[in-house]
Coordinates of C-alpha atoms and ligand atoms in Angstrom, one line a residue:
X1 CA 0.0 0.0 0.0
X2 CA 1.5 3.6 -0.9
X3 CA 1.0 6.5 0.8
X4 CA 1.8 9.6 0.1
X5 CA 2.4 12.6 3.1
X6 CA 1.6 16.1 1.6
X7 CA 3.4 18.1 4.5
X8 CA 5.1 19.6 2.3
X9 CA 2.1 21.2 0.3
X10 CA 1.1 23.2 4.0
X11 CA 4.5 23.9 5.1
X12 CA 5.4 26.0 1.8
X13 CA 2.5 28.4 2.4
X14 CA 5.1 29.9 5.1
X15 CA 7.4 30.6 2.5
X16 CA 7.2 34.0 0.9
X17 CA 8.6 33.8 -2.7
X18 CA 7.1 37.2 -3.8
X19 CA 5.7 37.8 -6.9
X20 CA 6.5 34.5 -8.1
X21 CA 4.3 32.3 -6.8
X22 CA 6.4 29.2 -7.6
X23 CA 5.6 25.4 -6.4
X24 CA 7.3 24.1 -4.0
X25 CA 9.3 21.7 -2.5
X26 CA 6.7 18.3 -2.7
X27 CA 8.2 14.9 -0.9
X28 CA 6.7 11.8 -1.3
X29 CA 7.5 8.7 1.2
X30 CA 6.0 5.2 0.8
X31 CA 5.4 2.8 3.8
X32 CA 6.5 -0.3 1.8
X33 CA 9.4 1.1 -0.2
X34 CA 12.9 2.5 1.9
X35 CA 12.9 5.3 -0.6
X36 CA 11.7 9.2 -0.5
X37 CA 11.1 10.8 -3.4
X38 CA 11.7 15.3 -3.2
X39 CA 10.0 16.5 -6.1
X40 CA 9.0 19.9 -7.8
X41 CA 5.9 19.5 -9.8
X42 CA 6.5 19.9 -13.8
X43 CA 5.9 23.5 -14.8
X44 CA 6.9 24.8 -17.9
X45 CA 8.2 28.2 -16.4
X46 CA 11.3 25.9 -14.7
X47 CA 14.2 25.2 -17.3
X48 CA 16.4 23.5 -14.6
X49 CA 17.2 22.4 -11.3
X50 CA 20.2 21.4 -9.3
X51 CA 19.4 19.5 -6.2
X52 CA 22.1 19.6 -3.6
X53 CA 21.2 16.6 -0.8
X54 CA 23.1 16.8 2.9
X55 CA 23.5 14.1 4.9
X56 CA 25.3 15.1 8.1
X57 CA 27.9 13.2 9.5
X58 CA 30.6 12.5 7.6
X59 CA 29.0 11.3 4.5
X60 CA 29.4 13.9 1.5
X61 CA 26.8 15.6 0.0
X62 CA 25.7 14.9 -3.3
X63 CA 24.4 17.3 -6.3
X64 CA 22.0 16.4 -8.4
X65 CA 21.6 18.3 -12.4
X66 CA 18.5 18.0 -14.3
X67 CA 17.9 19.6 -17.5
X68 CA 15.4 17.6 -19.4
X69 CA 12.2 18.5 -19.3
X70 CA 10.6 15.8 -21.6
X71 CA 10.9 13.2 -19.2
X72 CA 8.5 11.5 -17.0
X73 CA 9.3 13.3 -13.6
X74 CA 11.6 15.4 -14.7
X75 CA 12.3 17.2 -11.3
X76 CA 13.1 14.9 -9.1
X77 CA 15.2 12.7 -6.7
X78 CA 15.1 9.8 -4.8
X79 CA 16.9 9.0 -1.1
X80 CA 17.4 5.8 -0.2
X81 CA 16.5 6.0 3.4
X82 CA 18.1 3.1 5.8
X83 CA 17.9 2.6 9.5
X84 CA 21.2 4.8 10.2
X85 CA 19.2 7.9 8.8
X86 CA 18.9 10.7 10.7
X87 CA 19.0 13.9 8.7
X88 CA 18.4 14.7 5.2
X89 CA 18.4 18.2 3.9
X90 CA 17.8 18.9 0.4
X91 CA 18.1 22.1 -1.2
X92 CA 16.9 22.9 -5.0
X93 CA 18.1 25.8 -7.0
X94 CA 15.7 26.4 -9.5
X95 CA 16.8 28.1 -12.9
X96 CA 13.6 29.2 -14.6
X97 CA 13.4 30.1 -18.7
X98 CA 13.4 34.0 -17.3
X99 CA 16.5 33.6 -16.4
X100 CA 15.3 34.1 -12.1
X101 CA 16.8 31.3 -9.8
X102 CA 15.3 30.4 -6.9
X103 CA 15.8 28.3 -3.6
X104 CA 14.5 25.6 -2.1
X105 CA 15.6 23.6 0.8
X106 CA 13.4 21.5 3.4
X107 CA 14.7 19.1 6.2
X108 CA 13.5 15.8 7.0
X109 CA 14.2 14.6 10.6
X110 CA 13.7 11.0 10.9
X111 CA 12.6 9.4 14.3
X112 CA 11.8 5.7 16.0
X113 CA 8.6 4.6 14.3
X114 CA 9.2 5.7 10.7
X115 CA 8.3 8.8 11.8
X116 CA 9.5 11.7 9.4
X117 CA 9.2 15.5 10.0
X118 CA 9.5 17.7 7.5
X119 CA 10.2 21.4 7.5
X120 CA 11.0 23.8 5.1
X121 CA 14.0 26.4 5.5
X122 CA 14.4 29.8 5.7
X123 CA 18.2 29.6 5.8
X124 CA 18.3 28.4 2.4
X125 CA 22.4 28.3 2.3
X126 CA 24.2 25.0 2.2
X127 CA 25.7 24.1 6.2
X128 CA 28.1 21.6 5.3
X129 CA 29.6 22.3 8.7
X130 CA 33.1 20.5 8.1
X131 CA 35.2 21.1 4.9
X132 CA 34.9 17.1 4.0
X133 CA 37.1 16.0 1.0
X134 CA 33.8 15.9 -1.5
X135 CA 33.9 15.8 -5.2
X136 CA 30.9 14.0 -6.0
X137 CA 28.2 14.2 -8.8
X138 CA 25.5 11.9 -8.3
X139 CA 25.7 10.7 -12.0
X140 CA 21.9 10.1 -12.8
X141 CA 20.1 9.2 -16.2
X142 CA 18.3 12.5 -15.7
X143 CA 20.8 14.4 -16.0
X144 CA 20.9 16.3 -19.6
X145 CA 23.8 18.2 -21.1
X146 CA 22.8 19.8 -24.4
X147 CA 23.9 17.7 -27.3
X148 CA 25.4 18.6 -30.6
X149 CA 24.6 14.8 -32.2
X150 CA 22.0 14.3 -34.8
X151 CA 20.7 10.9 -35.6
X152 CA 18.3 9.9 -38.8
X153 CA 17.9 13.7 -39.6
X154 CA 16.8 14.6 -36.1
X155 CA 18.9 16.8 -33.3
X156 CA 19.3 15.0 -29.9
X157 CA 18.5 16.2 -27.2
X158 CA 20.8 15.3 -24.3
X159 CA 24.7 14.4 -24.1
X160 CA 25.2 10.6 -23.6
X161 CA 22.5 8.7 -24.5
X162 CA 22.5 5.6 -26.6
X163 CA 21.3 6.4 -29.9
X164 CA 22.2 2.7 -31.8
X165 CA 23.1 -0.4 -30.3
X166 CA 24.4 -3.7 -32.1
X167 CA 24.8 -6.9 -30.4
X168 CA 24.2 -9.1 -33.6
X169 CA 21.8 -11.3 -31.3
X170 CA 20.9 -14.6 -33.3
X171 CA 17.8 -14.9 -34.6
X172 CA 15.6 -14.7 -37.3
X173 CA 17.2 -11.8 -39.1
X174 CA 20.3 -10.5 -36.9
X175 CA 21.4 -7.9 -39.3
X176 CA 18.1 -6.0 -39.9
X177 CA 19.9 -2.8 -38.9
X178 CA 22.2 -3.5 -42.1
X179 CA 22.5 -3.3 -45.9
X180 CA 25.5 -5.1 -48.0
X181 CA 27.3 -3.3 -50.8
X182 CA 27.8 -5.6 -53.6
X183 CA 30.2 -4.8 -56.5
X184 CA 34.1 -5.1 -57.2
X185 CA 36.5 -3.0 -55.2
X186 CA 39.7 -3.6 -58.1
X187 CA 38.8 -0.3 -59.7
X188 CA 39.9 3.1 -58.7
X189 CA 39.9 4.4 -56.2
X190 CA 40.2 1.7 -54.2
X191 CA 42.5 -1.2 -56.0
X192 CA 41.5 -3.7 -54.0
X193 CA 41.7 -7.6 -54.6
X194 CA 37.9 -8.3 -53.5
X195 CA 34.6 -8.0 -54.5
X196 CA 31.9 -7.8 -51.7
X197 CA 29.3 -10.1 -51.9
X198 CA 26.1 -10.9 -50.0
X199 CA 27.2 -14.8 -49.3
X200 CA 26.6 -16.8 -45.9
X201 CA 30.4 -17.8 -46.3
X202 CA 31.3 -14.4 -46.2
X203 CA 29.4 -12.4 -43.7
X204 CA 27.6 -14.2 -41.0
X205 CA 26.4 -14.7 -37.6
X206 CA 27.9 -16.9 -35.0
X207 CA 27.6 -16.8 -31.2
X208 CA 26.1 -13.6 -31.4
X209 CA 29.2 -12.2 -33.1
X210 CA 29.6 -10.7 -37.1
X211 CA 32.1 -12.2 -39.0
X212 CA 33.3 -10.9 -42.1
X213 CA 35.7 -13.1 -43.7
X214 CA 37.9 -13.4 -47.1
X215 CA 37.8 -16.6 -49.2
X216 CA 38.9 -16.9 -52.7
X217 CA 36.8 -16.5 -55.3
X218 CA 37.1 -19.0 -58.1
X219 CA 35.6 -16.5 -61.4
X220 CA 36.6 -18.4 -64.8
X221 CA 35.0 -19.7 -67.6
X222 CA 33.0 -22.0 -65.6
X223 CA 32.2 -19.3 -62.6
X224 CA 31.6 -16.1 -64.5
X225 CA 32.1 -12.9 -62.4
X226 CA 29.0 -11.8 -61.9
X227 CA 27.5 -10.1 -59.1
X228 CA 23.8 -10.4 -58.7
X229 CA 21.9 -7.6 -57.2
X230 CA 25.4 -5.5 -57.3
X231 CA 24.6 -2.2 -55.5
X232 CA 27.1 0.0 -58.4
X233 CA 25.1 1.5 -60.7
X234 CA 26.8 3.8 -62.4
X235 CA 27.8 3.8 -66.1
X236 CA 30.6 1.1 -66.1
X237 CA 29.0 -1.1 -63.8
X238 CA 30.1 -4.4 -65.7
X239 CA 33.9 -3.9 -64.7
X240 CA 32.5 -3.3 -60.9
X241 CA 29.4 -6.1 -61.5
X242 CA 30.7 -8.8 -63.4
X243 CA 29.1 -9.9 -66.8
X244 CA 27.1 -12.9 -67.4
X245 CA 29.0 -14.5 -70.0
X246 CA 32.2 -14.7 -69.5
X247 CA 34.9 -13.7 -72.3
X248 CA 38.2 -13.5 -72.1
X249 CA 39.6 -10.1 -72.2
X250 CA 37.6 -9.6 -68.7
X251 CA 39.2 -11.7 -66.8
X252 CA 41.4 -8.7 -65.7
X253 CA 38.6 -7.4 -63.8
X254 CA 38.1 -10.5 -61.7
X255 CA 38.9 -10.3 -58.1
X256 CA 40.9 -12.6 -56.8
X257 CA 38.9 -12.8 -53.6
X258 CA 35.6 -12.3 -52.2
X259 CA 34.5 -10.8 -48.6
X260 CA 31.8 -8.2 -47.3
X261 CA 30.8 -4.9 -46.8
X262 CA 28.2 -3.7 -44.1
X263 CA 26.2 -0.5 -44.2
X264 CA 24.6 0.4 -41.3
X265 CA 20.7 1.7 -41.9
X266 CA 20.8 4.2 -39.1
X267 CA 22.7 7.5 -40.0
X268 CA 24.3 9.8 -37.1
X269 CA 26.6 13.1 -36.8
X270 CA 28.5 14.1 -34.0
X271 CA 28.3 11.1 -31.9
X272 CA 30.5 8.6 -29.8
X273 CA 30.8 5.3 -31.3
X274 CA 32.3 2.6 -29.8
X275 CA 33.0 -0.8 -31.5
X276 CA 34.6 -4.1 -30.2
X277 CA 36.1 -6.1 -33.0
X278 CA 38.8 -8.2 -33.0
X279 CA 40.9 -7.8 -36.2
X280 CA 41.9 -10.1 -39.1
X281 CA 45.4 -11.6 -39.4
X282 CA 47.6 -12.1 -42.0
X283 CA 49.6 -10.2 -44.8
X284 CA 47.6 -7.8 -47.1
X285 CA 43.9 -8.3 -45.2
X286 CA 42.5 -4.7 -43.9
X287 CA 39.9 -4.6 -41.8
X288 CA 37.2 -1.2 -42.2
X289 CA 35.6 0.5 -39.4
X290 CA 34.6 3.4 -40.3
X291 CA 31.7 6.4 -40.5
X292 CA 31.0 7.0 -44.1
X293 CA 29.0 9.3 -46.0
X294 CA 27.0 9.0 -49.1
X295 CA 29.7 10.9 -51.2
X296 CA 32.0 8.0 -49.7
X297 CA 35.0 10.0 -47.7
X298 CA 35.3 8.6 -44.6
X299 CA 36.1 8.7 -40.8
X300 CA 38.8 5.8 -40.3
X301 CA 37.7 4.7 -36.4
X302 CA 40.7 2.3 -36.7
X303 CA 43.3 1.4 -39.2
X304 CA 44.8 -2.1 -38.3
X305 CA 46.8 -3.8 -41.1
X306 CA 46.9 -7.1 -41.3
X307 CA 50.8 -8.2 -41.7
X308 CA 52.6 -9.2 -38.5
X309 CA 55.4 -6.7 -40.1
X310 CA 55.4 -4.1 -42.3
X311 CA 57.7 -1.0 -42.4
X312 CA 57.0 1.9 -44.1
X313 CA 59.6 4.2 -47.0
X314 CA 60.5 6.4 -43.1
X315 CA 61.3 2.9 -41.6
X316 CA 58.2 3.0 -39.1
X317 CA 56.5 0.3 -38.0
X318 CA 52.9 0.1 -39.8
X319 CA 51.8 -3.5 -39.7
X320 CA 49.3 -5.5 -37.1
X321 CA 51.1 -4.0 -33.9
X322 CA 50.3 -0.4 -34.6
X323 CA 47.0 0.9 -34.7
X324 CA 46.4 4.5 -36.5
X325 CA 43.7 6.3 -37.3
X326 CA 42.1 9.4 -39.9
X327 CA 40.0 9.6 -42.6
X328 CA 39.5 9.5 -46.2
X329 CA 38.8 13.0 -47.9
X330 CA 36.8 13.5 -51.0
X331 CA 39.2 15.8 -52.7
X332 CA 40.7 15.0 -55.9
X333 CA 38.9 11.7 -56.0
X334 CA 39.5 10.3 -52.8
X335 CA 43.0 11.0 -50.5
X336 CA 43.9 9.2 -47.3
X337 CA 44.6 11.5 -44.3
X338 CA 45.9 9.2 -41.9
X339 CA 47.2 11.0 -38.3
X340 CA 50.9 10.0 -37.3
X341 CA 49.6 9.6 -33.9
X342 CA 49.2 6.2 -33.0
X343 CA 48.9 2.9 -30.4
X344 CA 51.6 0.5 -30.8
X345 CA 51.4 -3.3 -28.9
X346 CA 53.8 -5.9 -28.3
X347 CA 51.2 -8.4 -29.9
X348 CA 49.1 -7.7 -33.1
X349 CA 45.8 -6.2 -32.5
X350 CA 43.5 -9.2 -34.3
X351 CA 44.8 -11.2 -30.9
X352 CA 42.1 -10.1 -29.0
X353 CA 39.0 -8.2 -28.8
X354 CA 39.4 -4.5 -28.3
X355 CA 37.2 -1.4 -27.8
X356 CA 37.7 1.1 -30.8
X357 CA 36.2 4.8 -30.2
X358 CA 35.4 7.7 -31.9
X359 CA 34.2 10.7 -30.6
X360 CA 33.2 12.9 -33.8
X361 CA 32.7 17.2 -32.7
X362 CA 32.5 20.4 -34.4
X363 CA 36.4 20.8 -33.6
X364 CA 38.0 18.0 -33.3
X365 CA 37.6 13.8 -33.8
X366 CA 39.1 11.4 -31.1
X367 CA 40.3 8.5 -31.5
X368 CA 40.7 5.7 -28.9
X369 CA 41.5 2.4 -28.0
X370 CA 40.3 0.5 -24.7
X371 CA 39.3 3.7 -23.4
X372 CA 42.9 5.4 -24.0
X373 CA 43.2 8.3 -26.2
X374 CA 45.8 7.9 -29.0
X375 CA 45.2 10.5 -31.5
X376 CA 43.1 13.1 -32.5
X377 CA 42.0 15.2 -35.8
X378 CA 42.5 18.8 -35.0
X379 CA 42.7 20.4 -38.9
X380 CA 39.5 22.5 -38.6
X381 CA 39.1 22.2 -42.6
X382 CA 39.6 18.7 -42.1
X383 CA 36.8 18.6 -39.4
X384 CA 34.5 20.9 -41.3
X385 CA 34.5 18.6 -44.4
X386 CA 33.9 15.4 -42.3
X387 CA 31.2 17.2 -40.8
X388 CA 29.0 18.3 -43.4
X389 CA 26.2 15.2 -43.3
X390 CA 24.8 12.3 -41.4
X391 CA 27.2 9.2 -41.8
X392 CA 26.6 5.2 -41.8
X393 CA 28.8 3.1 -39.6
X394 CA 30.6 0.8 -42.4
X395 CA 31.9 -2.7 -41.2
X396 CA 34.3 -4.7 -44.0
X397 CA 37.1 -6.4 -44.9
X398 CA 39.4 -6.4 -48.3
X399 CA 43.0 -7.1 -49.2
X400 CA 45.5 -4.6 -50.4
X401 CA 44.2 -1.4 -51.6
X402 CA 46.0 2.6 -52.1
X403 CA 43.8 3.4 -49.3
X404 CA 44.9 1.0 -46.9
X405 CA 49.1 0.5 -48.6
X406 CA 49.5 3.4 -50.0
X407 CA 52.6 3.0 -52.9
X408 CA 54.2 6.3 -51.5
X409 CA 54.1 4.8 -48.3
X410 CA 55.0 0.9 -48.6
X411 CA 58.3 0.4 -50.3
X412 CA 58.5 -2.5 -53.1
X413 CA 60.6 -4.7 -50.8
X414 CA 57.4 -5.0 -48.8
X415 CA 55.4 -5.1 -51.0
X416 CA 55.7 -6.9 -54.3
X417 CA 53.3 -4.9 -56.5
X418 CA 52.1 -1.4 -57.4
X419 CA 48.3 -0.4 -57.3
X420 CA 48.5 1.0 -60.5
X421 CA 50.0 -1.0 -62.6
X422 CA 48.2 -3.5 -65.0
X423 CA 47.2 -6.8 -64.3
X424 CA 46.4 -5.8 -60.4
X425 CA 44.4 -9.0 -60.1
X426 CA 46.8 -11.5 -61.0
X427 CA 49.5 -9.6 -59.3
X428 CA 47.4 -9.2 -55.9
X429 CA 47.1 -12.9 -56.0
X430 CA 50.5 -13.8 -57.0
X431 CA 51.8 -11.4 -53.5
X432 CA 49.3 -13.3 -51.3
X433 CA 50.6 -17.1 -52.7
X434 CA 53.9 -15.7 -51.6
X435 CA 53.2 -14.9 -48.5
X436 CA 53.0 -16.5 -45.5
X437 CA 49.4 -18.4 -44.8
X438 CA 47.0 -15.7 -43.6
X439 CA 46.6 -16.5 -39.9
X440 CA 42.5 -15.2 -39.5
X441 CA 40.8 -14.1 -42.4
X442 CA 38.4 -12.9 -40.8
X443 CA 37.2 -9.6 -38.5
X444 CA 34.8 -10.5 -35.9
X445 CA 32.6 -7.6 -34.3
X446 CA 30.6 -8.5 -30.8
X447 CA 29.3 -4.9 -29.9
X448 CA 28.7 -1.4 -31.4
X449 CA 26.9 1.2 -29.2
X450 CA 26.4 4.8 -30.5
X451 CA 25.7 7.8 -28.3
X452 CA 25.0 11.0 -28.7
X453 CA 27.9 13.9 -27.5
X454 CA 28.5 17.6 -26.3
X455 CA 31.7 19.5 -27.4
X456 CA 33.1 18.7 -24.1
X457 CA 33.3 15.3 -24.0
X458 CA 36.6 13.6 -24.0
Ligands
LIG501 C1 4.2 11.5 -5.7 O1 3.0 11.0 -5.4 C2 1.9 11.4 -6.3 C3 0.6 10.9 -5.7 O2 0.7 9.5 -5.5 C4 2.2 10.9 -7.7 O3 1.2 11.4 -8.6 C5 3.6 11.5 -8.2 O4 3.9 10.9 -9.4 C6 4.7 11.1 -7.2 N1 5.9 11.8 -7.6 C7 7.0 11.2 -7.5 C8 8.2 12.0 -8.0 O5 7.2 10.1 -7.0
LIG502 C1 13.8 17.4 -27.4 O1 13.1 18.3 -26.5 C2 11.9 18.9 -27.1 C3 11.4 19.9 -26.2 O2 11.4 19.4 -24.8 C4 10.9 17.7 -27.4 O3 9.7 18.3 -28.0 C5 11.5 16.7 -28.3 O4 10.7 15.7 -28.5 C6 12.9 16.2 -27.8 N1 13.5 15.4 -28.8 C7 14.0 14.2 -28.5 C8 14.6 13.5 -29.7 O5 13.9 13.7 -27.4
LIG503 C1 16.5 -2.0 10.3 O1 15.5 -2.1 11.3 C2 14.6 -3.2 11.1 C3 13.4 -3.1 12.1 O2 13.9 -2.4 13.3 C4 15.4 -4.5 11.3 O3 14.6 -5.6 11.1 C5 16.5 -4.5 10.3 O4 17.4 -5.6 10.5 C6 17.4 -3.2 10.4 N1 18.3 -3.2 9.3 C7 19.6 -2.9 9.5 C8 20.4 -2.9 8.2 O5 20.1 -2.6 10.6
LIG504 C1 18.3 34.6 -20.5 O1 19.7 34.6 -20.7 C2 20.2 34.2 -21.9 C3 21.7 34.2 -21.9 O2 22.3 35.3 -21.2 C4 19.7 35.2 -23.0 O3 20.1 34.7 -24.3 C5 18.1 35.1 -23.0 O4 17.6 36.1 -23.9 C6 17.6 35.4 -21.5 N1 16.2 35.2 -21.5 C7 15.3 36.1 -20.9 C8 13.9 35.7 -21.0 O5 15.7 37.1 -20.4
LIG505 C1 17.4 -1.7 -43.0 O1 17.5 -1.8 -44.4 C2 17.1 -3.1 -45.0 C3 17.4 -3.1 -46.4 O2 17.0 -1.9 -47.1 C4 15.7 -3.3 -44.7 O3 15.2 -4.5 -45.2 C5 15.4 -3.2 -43.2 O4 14.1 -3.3 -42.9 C6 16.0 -2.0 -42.6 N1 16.0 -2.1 -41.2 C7 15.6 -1.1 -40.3 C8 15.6 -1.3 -38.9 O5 15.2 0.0 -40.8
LIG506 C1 18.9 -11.0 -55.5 O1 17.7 -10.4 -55.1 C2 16.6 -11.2 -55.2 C3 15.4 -10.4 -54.8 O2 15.6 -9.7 -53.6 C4 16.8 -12.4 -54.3 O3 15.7 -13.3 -54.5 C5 18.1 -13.2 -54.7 O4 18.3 -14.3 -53.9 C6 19.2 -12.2 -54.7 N1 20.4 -12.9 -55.2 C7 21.6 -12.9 -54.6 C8 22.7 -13.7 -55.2 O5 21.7 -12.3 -53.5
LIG507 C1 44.7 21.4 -42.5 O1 44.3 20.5 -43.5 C2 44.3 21.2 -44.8 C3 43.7 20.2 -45.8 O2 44.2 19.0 -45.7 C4 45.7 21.7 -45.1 O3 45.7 22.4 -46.4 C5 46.2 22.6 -44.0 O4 47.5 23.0 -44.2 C6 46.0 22.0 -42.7 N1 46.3 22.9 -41.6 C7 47.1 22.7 -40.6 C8 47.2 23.8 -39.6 O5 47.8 21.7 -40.5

């Protein structure tokens, strides 16, 4: 049985707020339930409220923001009351859309018996008698900070909340939230030796967990390459989509492997997104994660290649054990802009899962690992262009590419062929033959989780 005391509601007629005429302080306790609930009614004159909650003793207080008005009880707090309760003195300062703040504070005195008094103050000022070594804010999921994220065309609201999940639960149709891109990736600008196809042996679900995986494709006079439903359309699609009947001269536009490409449905900017993935393994296989646009540049939210070892033309380190970060830009038909911070390992990061964040602003993109920062775009032109639209969360896999081993970056004693010369195919395969055995072809994702941000998050 509830029931509610309306003390409050009497004692606030002693309280002279002027003009103002402003509700009061209301405080709800249940006989069944150990918790009180302080409340100011919802009133569309109040734009926020910071609660401030003494104990006495030498517990620390606690403060309390609330912003966001849209929610079911917008103004209020709850005390867990125990046995060991004595005092509880809660103060509101009340920010209305006039831009007046007012005070509020009330005491409740609790006795033998359940018995609670309540009294409203005159001495409105915090009497945290002690200095106690307090830093505390109650972190509560009313709490709104103003957010800059917008998600499927639509500006959020408040900082920190989950705007897209993806746990890849299994089931009748665990990737509803996504689309595959189906066409050939050998062409520019990407010179890569797949095409992405919408095939169970390249993109499925297992314990709850996407895997996108590389296997190699077998196009030839008896297999012609042809990619059904191929999501290229424009006016050379046949070098990107395959052609029915297979003839000869083609053959220089079949990939020597097949894998997959994700889109995600949802579209977001500004936003944090965090993605757990454990990478693939082995020489030449590039794993994407990445916010993309629909003019196709590109946030890189991690850039993990493949090869235990690879050293770029400065001598650097750049395979599996370093993890880098940037972007592709749209100018001049698509350029890399890849930061020279980055996280280096003793192990190769397709060992184990990791946590890969980005946190995408107006003035600057994050990058993280595991929680850690490791680099950061700063370049406001840089930032500005990323920033003009919403962007899908991309999940793939391919081998080689000038995106991902760039020629001015990977000398040709590490790697055997150049993305533009002829016969990439053929030559693509031939490197991979000679290469060690690719450890794990495949990139396995368990968790994505999207939330919206403020410009001060870090
Ligand atoms: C307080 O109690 C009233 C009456 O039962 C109820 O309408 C209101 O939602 C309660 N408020 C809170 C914050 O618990
Ligand atoms: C944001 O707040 C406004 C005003 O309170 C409300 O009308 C709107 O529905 C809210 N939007 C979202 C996405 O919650
Ligand atoms: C609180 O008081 C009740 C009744 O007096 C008693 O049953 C309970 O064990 C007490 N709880 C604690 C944590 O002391
Ligand atoms: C309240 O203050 C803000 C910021 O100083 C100002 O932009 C706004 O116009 C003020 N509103 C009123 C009603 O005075
Ligand atoms: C995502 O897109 C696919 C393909 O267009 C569609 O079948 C599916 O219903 C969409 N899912 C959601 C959640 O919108
Ligand atoms: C192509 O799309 C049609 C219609 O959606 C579907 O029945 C067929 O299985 C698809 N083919 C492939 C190879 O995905
Ligand atoms: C920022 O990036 C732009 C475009 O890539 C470049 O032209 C400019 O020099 C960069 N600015 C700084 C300060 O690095």
């Amino acid at each position: 049985m509830k029931m509610s005391l309306w003390l409050a509601l009497i004692l606030s007629q002693l309280i002279d707020f002027g003009s103002s005429e402003f509700p009061n302080l209301f405080v709800n306790i249940s006989d069944d339930e150990p918790w009180i609930s302080t409340y100011l009614p919802e009133d569309d004159r109040i734009r926020s409220v910071l609660f401030y909650t003494e104990y006495g003793g030498d517990r620390c207080p606690i403060y309390d923001y609330m912003l966001d008005p849209s929610i079911a009880d917008p103004w209020a707090i709850g005390e867990y009351i125990t046995n060991d309760t004595r005092i509880l003195k809660i103060t509101a300062v009340i920010e209305t859309n006039q831009n007046e703040t007012m005070i509020e504070s009330l005491r409740m005195s609790f006795f033998e018996e359940n018995k609670v008094f309540i009294k409203h103050l005159h001495n409105f000022l915090p009497s945290s008698g002690e200095s106690l070594d307090c830093e505390n804010l109650r972190s509560s999921t009313k709490y709104c900070l103003p957010s800059i994220s917008h998600h499927g065309g639509q500006a959020i609201n408040c900082s920190g909340r989950l705007l897209f999940s993806e746990s890849f639960e299994d089931g009748e149709n665990p990737l509803h939230n996504w689309k595959h891109v189906v066409q050939s990736q050998l062409l520019e600008p990407h010179y890569e030796g797949v095409a992405f196809v919408n095939r169970k042996a390249n993109s499925y679900v297992e314990n709850n967990m996407l895997h996108l995986k590389v296997t190699k494709s077998n196009y030839g006079s008896k297999n012609p390459f042809y990619l059904e439903n191929c999501t290229y359309t424009k006016s050379d699609s046949n070098q990107r989509c395959g052609e029915k009947k297979y003839r000869l001269p083609f053959r220089k536009f079949m990939p020597p492997f097949d894998s997959a490409k994700l889109i995600s449905n949802e579209t977001f900017k500004y936003c944090r997104i965090d993605i757990e993935a454990k990478m693939p393994i082995g020489d030449f296989l590039f794993p994407g994660l990445t916010l993309t646009s629909a003019h196709h540049d590109a946030i890189r939210i991690a850039i993990v290649r493949g090869n235990k070892k690879l050293t770029d033309f400065a001598s650097n380190e750049i395979g599996g054990t370093t993890l880098y970060a940037g972007a592709i830009l749209n100018d001049n038909g698509g350029r890399t802009y890849e930061l020279k911070d980055f996280a280096s390992r003793e192990d190769h990061f397709g060992n184990d899962f990791h946590t890969y964040t980005a946190i995408w602003k107006e003035k600057s993109i994050t990058f993280k690992i595991d929680g850690r920062t490791f680099a950061q775009i700063s370049n406001s032109t840089v930032v500005q262009e990323l920033s003009r639209t919403e962007r899908h969360i991309e999940l793939y896999l391919t081998v080689g590419g000038e995106y991902n081993f760039p020629d001015n970056r990977v000398p040709p004693e590490q790697k055997s062929y150049r993305n533009f010369e002829t016969g990439l195919s053929s030559k693509i395969k031939k490197a991979i033959a000679n290469s060690p055995p690719w450890d794990q072809t495949v990139m396995v994702i368990k968790k994505i989780n999207v939330y919206s941000t403020d410009e001060y998050e870090e």
